[in-house]
Amino acid sequence: MASKQAVHMKHGQGETSYARNSSFQKAEQNRMKPLIEEVITDLCSSTSTLLHGKIVIADLGCSSGPNALALVSTAINAIHNHCVQLQQPPPEICVLLNDLPDTDFNMVVKSLVTLRQSKNPVVVTGVAPGSFYERLFTSNSLHVVCASNSLQWLSKAPEDLTRNRIPAFDIDEHARREMLPMVREAYEKQFRKDFELFLELRAKELVSGGRMVISLVGTRSDVIASKFSLFPGIVAQILSVMVAEGVIDKAKFDCFYVPLHGPSIEQVREIIKEEGSFSIKEMRVHDPTAEMNIALSSPRKFVNNLIALFEPIIVQHFGEVMDEFVRAAELHWSLDVDGSLREERVRTSRAMLVVSLAKA
């Protein structure tokens, strides 16, 4: 986010684009819908929160493609249904979408134009490029904030690793196992710092009584992780093969960090409580195994999902190596003769966290 790394998804509409490989994220957005609808009902029933008959909705980390308008569309539909049911005029609605400047905003803007031309009572739409680890909007200007599948992305690689030149994924398996606790601690520390800042900034931008619904990839509380996170771990394994083949330099590999961390539900709850700007209205945890099985169910889907998520950051760090990466990824899949990759999907420690918050 406030990072020199290209933390954005792959652009366009091609086979390996994020737009064509985001079914996992779409499923998570669908799970957020009931909480967003509850938030809208609460706000529309509160005359003190919705001042002067208007509501401002912001989606942070909206990305591009078919999912970009999913959350704000859910909110708009909930407003419409609530007003029809109570036979009252709808409030004026302002929709604001945010993501990093390298996001494919051409697609996003076209989607916003379509939204404004629909029958929904949207008055104003806008785009706010930038990191959500920085101030984006004026004080007390937002009523609803949504963020889906984005807060697991850190503002930058953990400083404790980069400063001390500690690899996130050592090629030597023994060294990797010994360093794993230190690596995980560094990622947890960076997540805490970033998430606290995110909460602090959004508290300034939300009105009194404003609401926020967020989702992120996390870790099951009952599992003690003994391996690297699933997707970053797979990417690191593939890149390590490319190191062995001489395609990429080992020194370059050792300083490659995926700024991605999946916290436990306890960590998320603890940070929210300690930061103090929000109260937790509801927190849900669910198992993403079914969606992961779909995303990794064939060699083509496996490779396409990796490219859609990680190509920008790989190319920025290593240069034009994606042809070799695809070949190594396909080989990684084909050599899974013992089923370890499929087994990892089944017993993964990943969990999806959805949290509904109210500004304290």
mmCIF file of C-alpha atoms in Angstrom:
data_model
loop_
_atom_site.group_PDB
_atom_site.id
_atom_site.type_symbol
_atom_site.label_atom_id
_atom_site.label_comp_id
_atom_site.label_asym_id
_atom_site.label_seq_id
_atom_site.Cartn_x
_atom_site.Cartn_y
_atom_site.Cartn_z
ATOM 1 C CA MET A 1 0.000 0.000 0.000
ATOM 2 C CA ALA A 2 2.330 2.829 1.090
ATOM 3 C CA SER A 3 4.936 0.585 -0.466
ATOM 4 C CA LYS A 4 7.457 0.655 -3.292
ATOM 5 C CA GLN A 5 6.322 -2.829 -4.222
ATOM 6 C CA ALA A 6 3.710 -3.221 -6.961
ATOM 7 C CA VAL A 7 0.998 -4.545 -4.691
ATOM 8 C CA HIS A 8 -1.817 -4.633 -7.206
ATOM 9 C CA MET A 9 -3.529 -7.383 -9.136
ATOM 10 C CA LYS A 10 -2.877 -8.136 -12.812
ATOM 11 C CA HIS A 11 -4.704 -5.756 -15.144
ATOM 12 C CA GLY A 12 -6.908 -6.397 -18.157
ATOM 13 C CA GLN A 13 -9.445 -9.011 -19.187
ATOM 14 C CA GLY A 14 -7.103 -11.782 -20.337
ATOM 15 C CA GLU A 15 -7.067 -15.378 -19.182
ATOM 16 C CA THR A 16 -4.550 -14.679 -16.418
ATOM 17 C CA SER A 17 -6.008 -11.313 -15.332
ATOM 18 C CA TYR A 18 -7.429 -10.692 -11.875
ATOM 19 C CA ALA A 19 -10.790 -9.931 -13.499
ATOM 20 C CA ARG A 20 -10.913 -13.535 -14.761
ATOM 21 C CA ASN A 21 -9.415 -15.148 -11.641
ATOM 22 C CA SER A 22 -11.194 -13.635 -8.647
ATOM 23 C CA SER A 23 -13.938 -16.138 -7.847
ATOM 24 C CA PHE A 24 -12.395 -16.721 -4.412
ATOM 25 C CA GLN A 25 -12.701 -12.997 -3.641
ATOM 26 C CA LYS A 26 -16.236 -12.895 -5.023
ATOM 27 C CA ALA A 27 -17.320 -15.671 -2.676
ATOM 28 C CA GLU A 28 -15.964 -13.686 0.260
ATOM 29 C CA GLN A 29 -17.835 -10.565 -0.830
ATOM 30 C CA ASN A 30 -21.038 -12.608 -0.897
ATOM 31 C CA ARG A 31 -20.443 -13.545 2.736
ATOM 32 C CA MET A 32 -20.106 -9.855 3.618
ATOM 33 C CA LYS A 33 -23.510 -8.951 2.162
ATOM 34 C CA PRO A 34 -25.669 -9.768 5.234
ATOM 35 C CA LEU A 35 -23.443 -7.640 7.472
ATOM 36 C CA ILE A 36 -23.505 -4.723 5.023
ATOM 37 C CA GLU A 37 -27.292 -4.964 4.804
ATOM 38 C CA GLU A 38 -27.531 -4.912 8.607
ATOM 39 C CA VAL A 39 -25.298 -1.830 8.726
ATOM 40 C CA ILE A 40 -27.462 -0.011 6.177
ATOM 41 C CA THR A 41 -30.645 -0.849 8.074
ATOM 42 C CA ASP A 42 -29.140 0.494 11.303
ATOM 43 C CA LEU A 43 -27.920 3.704 9.671
ATOM 44 C CA CYS A 44 -31.111 4.379 7.739
ATOM 45 C CA SER A 45 -33.058 3.990 10.974
ATOM 46 C CA SER A 46 -30.848 6.528 12.747
ATOM 47 C CA THR A 47 -31.666 10.158 12.040
ATOM 48 C CA SER A 48 -28.675 11.302 14.080
ATOM 49 C CA THR A 49 -26.113 9.487 11.921
ATOM 50 C CA LEU A 50 -27.427 10.279 8.445
ATOM 51 C CA LEU A 51 -27.253 14.050 8.468
ATOM 52 C CA HIS A 52 -29.287 16.003 5.928
ATOM 53 C CA GLY A 53 -30.529 12.908 4.127
ATOM 54 C CA LYS A 54 -27.259 11.827 2.592
ATOM 55 C CA ILE A 55 -24.990 8.787 2.909
ATOM 56 C CA VAL A 56 -21.379 8.442 1.766
ATOM 57 C CA ILE A 57 -20.079 4.922 1.100
ATOM 58 C CA ALA A 58 -16.406 4.094 0.478
ATOM 59 C CA ASP A 59 -14.906 0.812 -0.673
ATOM 60 C CA LEU A 60 -11.188 0.626 0.111
ATOM 61 C CA GLY A 61 -9.011 -1.690 -1.952
ATOM 62 C CA CYS A 62 -11.762 -2.149 -4.544
ATOM 63 C CA SER A 63 -9.390 -3.531 -7.225
ATOM 64 C CA SER A 64 -10.882 -3.835 -10.710
ATOM 65 C CA GLY A 65 -12.988 -6.243 -12.708
ATOM 66 C CA PRO A 66 -16.402 -7.675 -11.818
ATOM 67 C CA ASN A 67 -15.865 -7.408 -8.051
ATOM 68 C CA ALA A 68 -15.092 -3.670 -7.962
ATOM 69 C CA LEU A 69 -18.685 -2.543 -7.384
ATOM 70 C CA ALA A 70 -20.014 -5.598 -5.545
ATOM 71 C CA LEU A 71 -19.917 -4.156 -2.015
ATOM 72 C CA VAL A 72 -21.204 -0.675 -2.806
ATOM 73 C CA SER A 73 -23.955 -2.223 -4.961
ATOM 74 C CA THR A 74 -25.020 -4.318 -1.973
ATOM 75 C CA ALA A 75 -25.215 -1.162 0.150
ATOM 76 C CA ILE A 76 -27.148 0.757 -2.508
ATOM 77 C CA ASN A 77 -29.654 -2.050 -2.955
ATOM 78 C CA ALA A 78 -30.111 -2.282 0.808
ATOM 79 C CA ILE A 79 -30.820 1.471 0.976
ATOM 80 C CA HIS A 80 -33.349 1.181 -1.849
ATOM 81 C CA ASN A 81 -35.129 -1.801 -0.270
ATOM 82 C CA HIS A 82 -35.249 -0.154 3.148
ATOM 83 C CA CYS A 83 -36.756 3.042 1.766
ATOM 84 C CA VAL A 84 -39.306 1.192 -0.372
ATOM 85 C CA GLN A 85 -40.374 -0.887 2.608
ATOM 86 C CA LEU A 86 -40.867 2.195 4.775
ATOM 87 C CA GLN A 87 -42.280 4.256 1.871
ATOM 88 C CA GLN A 88 -39.787 7.059 2.400
ATOM 89 C CA PRO A 89 -37.570 8.942 -0.051
ATOM 90 C CA PRO A 90 -34.025 7.560 -0.330
ATOM 91 C CA PRO A 91 -31.084 9.617 0.868
ATOM 92 C CA GLU A 92 -28.633 11.117 -1.587
ATOM 93 C CA ILE A 93 -25.877 8.574 -2.113
ATOM 94 C CA CYS A 94 -22.205 9.239 -2.765
ATOM 95 C CA VAL A 95 -20.051 6.261 -3.749
ATOM 96 C CA LEU A 96 -16.247 6.473 -3.478
ATOM 97 C CA LEU A 97 -13.854 3.748 -4.622
ATOM 98 C CA ASN A 98 -10.233 3.491 -3.552
ATOM 99 C CA ASP A 99 -7.208 1.451 -4.515
ATOM 100 C CA LEU A 100 -3.538 1.957 -5.254
ATOM 101 C CA PRO A 101 -2.633 4.264 -8.169
ATOM 102 C CA ASP A 102 -1.410 1.340 -10.314
ATOM 103 C CA THR A 103 -4.878 -0.234 -10.267
ATOM 104 C CA ASP A 104 -6.693 -0.435 -13.623
ATOM 105 C CA PHE A 105 -8.969 2.536 -12.910
ATOM 106 C CA ASN A 106 -10.182 2.690 -16.526
ATOM 107 C CA MET A 107 -12.330 -0.361 -15.835
ATOM 108 C CA VAL A 108 -13.390 1.011 -12.448
ATOM 109 C CA VAL A 109 -14.524 4.354 -13.882
ATOM 110 C CA LYS A 110 -16.521 2.637 -16.629
ATOM 111 C CA SER A 111 -18.268 0.600 -13.953
ATOM 112 C CA LEU A 112 -19.081 3.767 -11.992
ATOM 113 C CA VAL A 113 -20.613 5.358 -15.089
ATOM 114 C CA THR A 114 -22.834 2.313 -15.481
ATOM 115 C CA LEU A 115 -23.798 2.546 -11.812
ATOM 116 C CA ARG A 116 -24.822 6.194 -12.160
ATOM 117 C CA GLN A 117 -26.916 5.392 -15.220
ATOM 118 C CA SER A 118 -28.861 2.703 -13.369
ATOM 119 C CA LYS A 119 -32.145 3.251 -11.587
ATOM 120 C CA ASN A 120 -30.442 3.318 -8.213
ATOM 121 C CA PRO A 121 -30.465 6.728 -6.494
ATOM 122 C CA VAL A 122 -26.718 7.400 -6.811
ATOM 123 C CA VAL A 123 -26.003 11.111 -6.996
ATOM 124 C CA VAL A 124 -22.196 11.306 -6.871
ATOM 125 C CA THR A 125 -19.427 8.818 -7.616
ATOM 126 C CA GLY A 126 -15.701 9.213 -7.368
ATOM 127 C CA VAL A 127 -12.313 7.494 -7.294
ATOM 128 C CA ALA A 128 -9.664 8.109 -4.621
ATOM 129 C CA PRO A 129 -6.306 6.619 -5.688
ATOM 130 C CA GLY A 130 -3.877 5.998 -2.849
ATOM 131 C CA SER A 131 -2.901 3.724 -0.007
ATOM 132 C CA PHE A 132 -5.505 3.054 2.657
ATOM 133 C CA TYR A 133 -2.618 3.260 5.095
ATOM 134 C CA GLU A 134 -2.798 7.022 4.499
ATOM 135 C CA ARG A 135 -5.552 9.629 4.884
ATOM 136 C CA LEU A 136 -7.902 9.470 1.912
ATOM 137 C CA PHE A 137 -10.963 11.554 2.845
ATOM 138 C CA THR A 138 -11.839 14.618 4.894
ATOM 139 C CA SER A 139 -12.713 14.340 8.574
ATOM 140 C CA ASN A 140 -16.197 13.124 9.502
ATOM 141 C CA SER A 141 -17.190 12.665 5.860
ATOM 142 C CA LEU A 142 -17.945 8.928 5.538
ATOM 143 C CA HIS A 143 -20.899 6.919 6.812
ATOM 144 C CA VAL A 144 -19.952 3.421 5.620
ATOM 145 C CA VAL A 145 -16.533 1.924 4.839
ATOM 146 C CA CYS A 146 -16.047 -1.503 3.269
ATOM 147 C CA ALA A 147 -12.799 -3.355 2.643
ATOM 148 C CA SER A 148 -12.776 -6.851 1.208
ATOM 149 C CA ASN A 149 -9.821 -9.223 0.872
ATOM 150 C CA SER A 150 -7.279 -6.433 1.138
ATOM 151 C CA LEU A 151 -6.132 -5.840 4.717
ATOM 152 C CA GLN A 152 -3.950 -8.948 4.685
ATOM 153 C CA TRP A 153 -1.729 -6.964 2.289
ATOM 154 C CA LEU A 154 0.811 -5.021 4.324
ATOM 155 C CA SER A 155 2.049 -1.502 3.655
ATOM 156 C CA LYS A 156 5.525 -2.935 3.086
ATOM 157 C CA ALA A 157 7.702 -5.923 3.848
ATOM 158 C CA PRO A 158 8.470 -6.352 7.570
ATOM 159 C CA GLU A 159 11.233 -3.945 8.561
ATOM 160 C CA ASP A 160 12.783 -6.430 10.980
ATOM 161 C CA LEU A 161 13.506 -8.723 8.016
ATOM 162 C CA THR A 162 14.556 -6.176 5.402
ATOM 163 C CA ARG A 163 16.751 -4.198 7.798
ATOM 164 C CA ASN A 164 18.598 -7.313 8.972
ATOM 165 C CA ARG A 165 18.591 -8.962 5.522
ATOM 166 C CA ILE A 166 16.780 -12.040 6.794
ATOM 167 C CA PRO A 167 15.130 -14.044 3.984
ATOM 168 C CA ALA A 168 11.414 -14.666 4.373
ATOM 169 C CA PHE A 169 11.874 -18.079 2.746
ATOM 170 C CA ASP A 170 15.343 -19.579 3.024
ATOM 171 C CA ILE A 171 16.183 -22.098 0.309
ATOM 172 C CA ASP A 172 17.808 -24.338 2.909
ATOM 173 C CA GLU A 173 14.980 -26.244 4.579
ATOM 174 C CA HIS A 174 16.732 -26.581 7.953
ATOM 175 C CA ALA A 175 17.527 -22.858 8.089
ATOM 176 C CA ARG A 176 13.968 -22.062 6.971
ATOM 177 C CA ARG A 177 12.448 -24.062 9.815
ATOM 178 C CA GLU A 178 14.769 -22.444 12.361
ATOM 179 C CA MET A 179 13.952 -18.938 11.120
ATOM 180 C CA LEU A 180 10.192 -19.453 10.745
ATOM 181 C CA PRO A 181 9.264 -18.180 14.262
ATOM 182 C CA MET A 182 11.299 -15.008 13.707
ATOM 183 C CA VAL A 183 9.807 -14.507 10.246
ATOM 184 C CA ARG A 184 6.252 -14.973 11.509
ATOM 185 C CA GLU A 185 6.876 -12.590 14.417
ATOM 186 C CA ALA A 186 8.170 -9.941 12.004
ATOM 187 C CA TYR A 187 5.082 -10.281 9.805
ATOM 188 C CA GLU A 188 2.771 -10.150 12.825
ATOM 189 C CA LYS A 189 4.505 -7.000 14.070
ATOM 190 C CA GLN A 190 4.127 -5.288 10.694
ATOM 191 C CA PHE A 191 0.466 -6.303 10.471
ATOM 192 C CA ARG A 192 -0.237 -4.879 13.926
ATOM 193 C CA LYS A 193 1.411 -1.588 13.008
ATOM 194 C CA ASP A 194 -0.492 -1.334 9.716
ATOM 195 C CA PHE A 195 -3.885 -2.406 11.045
ATOM 196 C CA GLU A 196 -3.697 0.007 13.989
ATOM 197 C CA LEU A 197 -2.915 2.823 11.551
ATOM 198 C CA PHE A 198 -5.792 1.780 9.281
ATOM 199 C CA LEU A 199 -8.256 1.902 12.180
ATOM 200 C CA GLU A 200 -6.933 5.251 13.382
ATOM 201 C CA LEU A 201 -7.263 6.828 9.934
ATOM 202 C CA ARG A 202 -10.750 5.500 9.258
ATOM 203 C CA ALA A 203 -11.929 6.728 12.675
ATOM 204 C CA LYS A 204 -10.977 10.252 11.606
ATOM 205 C CA GLU A 205 -12.835 9.961 8.308
ATOM 206 C CA LEU A 206 -16.044 8.344 9.590
ATOM 207 C CA VAL A 207 -18.852 10.344 11.163
ATOM 208 C CA SER A 208 -19.876 9.657 14.749
ATOM 209 C CA GLY A 209 -21.697 6.336 14.716
ATOM 210 C CA GLY A 210 -20.243 5.471 11.296
ATOM 211 C CA ARG A 211 -19.846 1.825 10.387
ATOM 212 C CA MET A 212 -17.223 -0.374 8.780
ATOM 213 C CA VAL A 213 -17.354 -3.927 7.401
ATOM 214 C CA ILE A 214 -14.039 -5.599 6.569
ATOM 215 C CA SER A 215 -12.909 -9.046 5.512
ATOM 216 C CA LEU A 216 -9.438 -10.504 5.261
ATOM 217 C CA VAL A 217 -7.593 -13.772 4.932
ATOM 218 C CA GLY A 218 -6.617 -14.974 8.381
ATOM 219 C CA THR A 219 -5.435 -18.000 10.284
ATOM 220 C CA ARG A 220 -7.449 -20.506 12.269
ATOM 221 C CA SER A 221 -6.891 -20.020 15.976
ATOM 222 C CA ASP A 222 -6.656 -23.748 16.685
ATOM 223 C CA VAL A 223 -3.760 -24.283 14.296
ATOM 224 C CA ILE A 224 -0.107 -23.596 15.058
ATOM 225 C CA ALA A 225 1.407 -22.830 11.677
ATOM 226 C CA SER A 226 4.472 -24.925 10.967
ATOM 227 C CA LYS A 227 4.873 -23.770 7.370
ATOM 228 C CA PHE A 228 4.803 -20.561 5.367
ATOM 229 C CA SER A 229 1.424 -19.160 4.279
ATOM 230 C CA LEU A 230 -0.123 -21.226 1.483
ATOM 231 C CA PHE A 231 0.052 -18.947 -1.569
ATOM 232 C CA PRO A 232 3.257 -17.035 -0.683
ATOM 233 C CA GLY A 233 4.806 -20.372 0.246
ATOM 234 C CA ILE A 234 3.924 -21.862 -3.140
ATOM 235 C CA VAL A 235 5.320 -18.813 -4.942
ATOM 236 C CA ALA A 236 8.535 -19.056 -2.910
ATOM 237 C CA GLN A 237 8.896 -22.773 -3.714
ATOM 238 C CA ILE A 238 8.493 -22.094 -7.426
ATOM 239 C CA LEU A 239 10.988 -19.227 -7.332
ATOM 240 C CA SER A 240 13.488 -21.386 -5.421
ATOM 241 C CA VAL A 241 13.395 -23.882 -8.296
ATOM 242 C CA MET A 242 14.154 -21.008 -10.653
ATOM 243 C CA VAL A 243 17.130 -20.121 -8.456
ATOM 244 C CA ALA A 244 18.422 -23.692 -8.662
ATOM 245 C CA GLU A 245 18.089 -23.543 -12.451
ATOM 246 C CA GLY A 246 19.994 -20.256 -12.597
ATOM 247 C CA VAL A 247 17.033 -18.315 -13.968
ATOM 248 C CA ILE A 248 17.058 -15.836 -11.085
ATOM 249 C CA ASP A 249 19.836 -14.786 -8.742
ATOM 250 C CA LYS A 250 19.872 -16.229 -5.213
ATOM 251 C CA ALA A 251 20.754 -12.836 -3.687
ATOM 252 C CA LYS A 252 17.723 -11.404 -5.447
ATOM 253 C CA PHE A 253 15.584 -14.255 -4.134
ATOM 254 C CA ASP A 254 16.798 -13.757 -0.560
ATOM 255 C CA CYS A 255 15.582 -10.155 -0.540
ATOM 256 C CA PHE A 256 12.161 -10.949 -2.046
ATOM 257 C CA TYR A 257 9.291 -10.469 0.396
ATOM 258 C CA VAL A 258 5.575 -10.907 -0.237
ATOM 259 C CA PRO A 259 3.913 -8.248 1.975
ATOM 260 C CA LEU A 260 1.082 -10.537 2.992
ATOM 261 C CA HIS A 261 0.014 -11.724 6.457
ATOM 262 C CA GLY A 262 -2.991 -13.673 7.693
ATOM 263 C CA PRO A 263 -3.689 -12.856 11.364
ATOM 264 C CA SER A 264 -5.674 -14.978 13.777
ATOM 265 C CA ILE A 265 -9.097 -13.866 14.952
ATOM 266 C CA GLU A 266 -7.601 -13.263 18.408
ATOM 267 C CA GLN A 267 -4.990 -10.929 16.951
ATOM 268 C CA VAL A 268 -7.610 -8.961 15.028
ATOM 269 C CA ARG A 269 -9.895 -8.681 18.061
ATOM 270 C CA GLU A 270 -7.002 -7.657 20.330
ATOM 271 C CA ILE A 271 -5.766 -4.927 17.967
ATOM 272 C CA ILE A 272 -9.262 -3.468 17.538
ATOM 273 C CA LYS A 273 -9.778 -3.398 21.295
ATOM 274 C CA GLU A 274 -6.380 -1.875 22.073
ATOM 275 C CA GLU A 275 -6.584 0.780 19.338
ATOM 276 C CA GLY A 276 -9.923 1.845 20.798
ATOM 277 C CA SER A 277 -11.593 3.736 17.937
ATOM 278 C CA PHE A 278 -14.165 1.032 17.144
ATOM 279 C CA SER A 279 -16.419 -1.451 18.880
ATOM 280 C CA ILE A 280 -16.977 -4.879 17.365
ATOM 281 C CA LYS A 281 -20.627 -5.442 16.443
ATOM 282 C CA GLU A 282 -20.094 -8.886 14.913
ATOM 283 C CA MET A 283 -17.200 -11.123 13.912
ATOM 284 C CA ARG A 284 -17.488 -14.209 11.751
ATOM 285 C CA VAL A 285 -14.970 -16.876 10.790
ATOM 286 C CA HIS A 286 -15.402 -19.441 8.041
ATOM 287 C CA ASP A 287 -13.397 -22.108 6.263
ATOM 288 C CA PRO A 288 -12.302 -21.166 2.717
ATOM 289 C CA THR A 289 -11.388 -24.728 1.709
ATOM 290 C CA ALA A 290 -14.199 -25.055 -0.843
ATOM 291 C CA GLU A 291 -13.163 -21.860 -2.633
ATOM 292 C CA MET A 292 -9.489 -22.886 -2.495
ATOM 293 C CA ASN A 293 -10.331 -26.257 -4.027
ATOM 294 C CA ILE A 294 -11.962 -24.477 -6.962
ATOM 295 C CA ALA A 295 -9.092 -22.011 -7.354
ATOM 296 C CA LEU A 296 -6.506 -24.822 -7.370
ATOM 297 C CA SER A 297 -8.537 -27.592 -8.992
ATOM 298 C CA SER A 298 -6.557 -27.826 -12.238
ATOM 299 C CA PRO A 299 -3.093 -26.869 -13.507
ATOM 300 C CA ARG A 300 -4.525 -23.987 -15.535
ATOM 301 C CA LYS A 301 -6.542 -22.541 -12.630
ATOM 302 C CA PHE A 302 -3.594 -23.017 -10.284
ATOM 303 C CA VAL A 303 -1.204 -21.099 -12.550
ATOM 304 C CA ASN A 304 -3.727 -18.435 -13.565
ATOM 305 C CA ASN A 305 -4.524 -17.591 -9.939
ATOM 306 C CA LEU A 306 -0.846 -17.293 -9.059
ATOM 307 C CA ILE A 307 -0.244 -15.001 -12.043
ATOM 308 C CA ALA A 308 -3.296 -12.834 -11.331
ATOM 309 C CA LEU A 309 -2.219 -12.269 -7.728
ATOM 310 C CA PHE A 310 1.558 -12.150 -7.891
ATOM 311 C CA GLU A 311 2.788 -11.283 -11.409
ATOM 312 C CA PRO A 312 3.146 -7.511 -10.764
ATOM 313 C CA ILE A 313 5.267 -7.954 -7.634
ATOM 314 C CA ILE A 314 7.358 -10.742 -9.196
ATOM 315 C CA VAL A 315 8.090 -8.772 -12.376
ATOM 316 C CA GLN A 316 8.939 -5.633 -10.427
ATOM 317 C CA HIS A 317 11.509 -7.500 -8.339
ATOM 318 C CA PHE A 318 12.951 -10.065 -10.765
ATOM 319 C CA GLY A 319 12.207 -8.579 -14.185
ATOM 320 C CA GLU A 320 10.575 -10.364 -17.123
ATOM 321 C CA VAL A 321 10.673 -13.924 -15.818
ATOM 322 C CA MET A 322 7.002 -14.881 -16.078
ATOM 323 C CA ASP A 323 7.443 -17.386 -18.914
ATOM 324 C CA GLU A 324 9.919 -19.270 -16.757
ATOM 325 C CA PHE A 325 7.678 -18.839 -13.701
ATOM 326 C CA VAL A 326 4.697 -20.352 -15.549
ATOM 327 C CA ARG A 327 6.809 -23.305 -16.685
ATOM 328 C CA ALA A 328 8.091 -23.855 -13.129
ATOM 329 C CA ALA A 329 4.565 -23.517 -11.701
ATOM 330 C CA GLU A 330 3.198 -26.098 -14.134
ATOM 331 C CA LEU A 331 6.067 -28.413 -13.197
ATOM 332 C CA HIS A 332 5.327 -27.823 -9.498
ATOM 333 C CA TRP A 333 1.762 -29.000 -10.093
ATOM 334 C CA SER A 334 2.736 -32.015 -12.211
ATOM 335 C CA LEU A 335 5.315 -33.199 -9.661
ATOM 336 C CA ASP A 336 2.743 -33.224 -6.865
ATOM 337 C CA VAL A 337 2.724 -36.998 -7.147
ATOM 338 C CA ASP A 338 2.315 -37.542 -3.422
ATOM 339 C CA GLY A 339 -0.647 -35.192 -3.260
ATOM 340 C CA SER A 340 1.077 -32.833 -0.808
ATOM 341 C CA LEU A 341 -0.303 -29.746 -2.547
ATOM 342 C CA ARG A 342 -3.838 -31.131 -2.492
ATOM 343 C CA GLU A 343 -3.331 -32.237 1.115
ATOM 344 C CA GLU A 344 -2.168 -28.730 2.014
ATOM 345 C CA ARG A 345 -5.407 -27.333 0.576
ATOM 346 C CA VAL A 346 -7.443 -29.658 2.751
ATOM 347 C CA ARG A 347 -5.570 -29.038 6.011
ATOM 348 C CA THR A 348 -4.664 -25.406 5.434
ATOM 349 C CA SER A 349 -4.710 -23.180 8.479
ATOM 350 C CA ARG A 350 -6.307 -20.395 6.446
ATOM 351 C CA ALA A 351 -9.588 -18.866 7.615
ATOM 352 C CA MET A 352 -11.645 -15.969 6.318
ATOM 353 C CA LEU A 353 -12.464 -13.270 8.864
ATOM 354 C CA VAL A 354 -15.402 -10.855 8.469
ATOM 355 C CA VAL A 355 -15.836 -8.075 11.011
ATOM 356 C CA SER A 356 -18.563 -5.447 11.444
ATOM 357 C CA LEU A 357 -17.424 -2.378 13.387
ATOM 358 C CA ALA A 358 -18.988 0.804 14.743
ATOM 359 C CA LYS A 359 -17.059 3.972 15.442
ATOM 360 C CA ALA A 360 -16.881 4.305 19.213
#
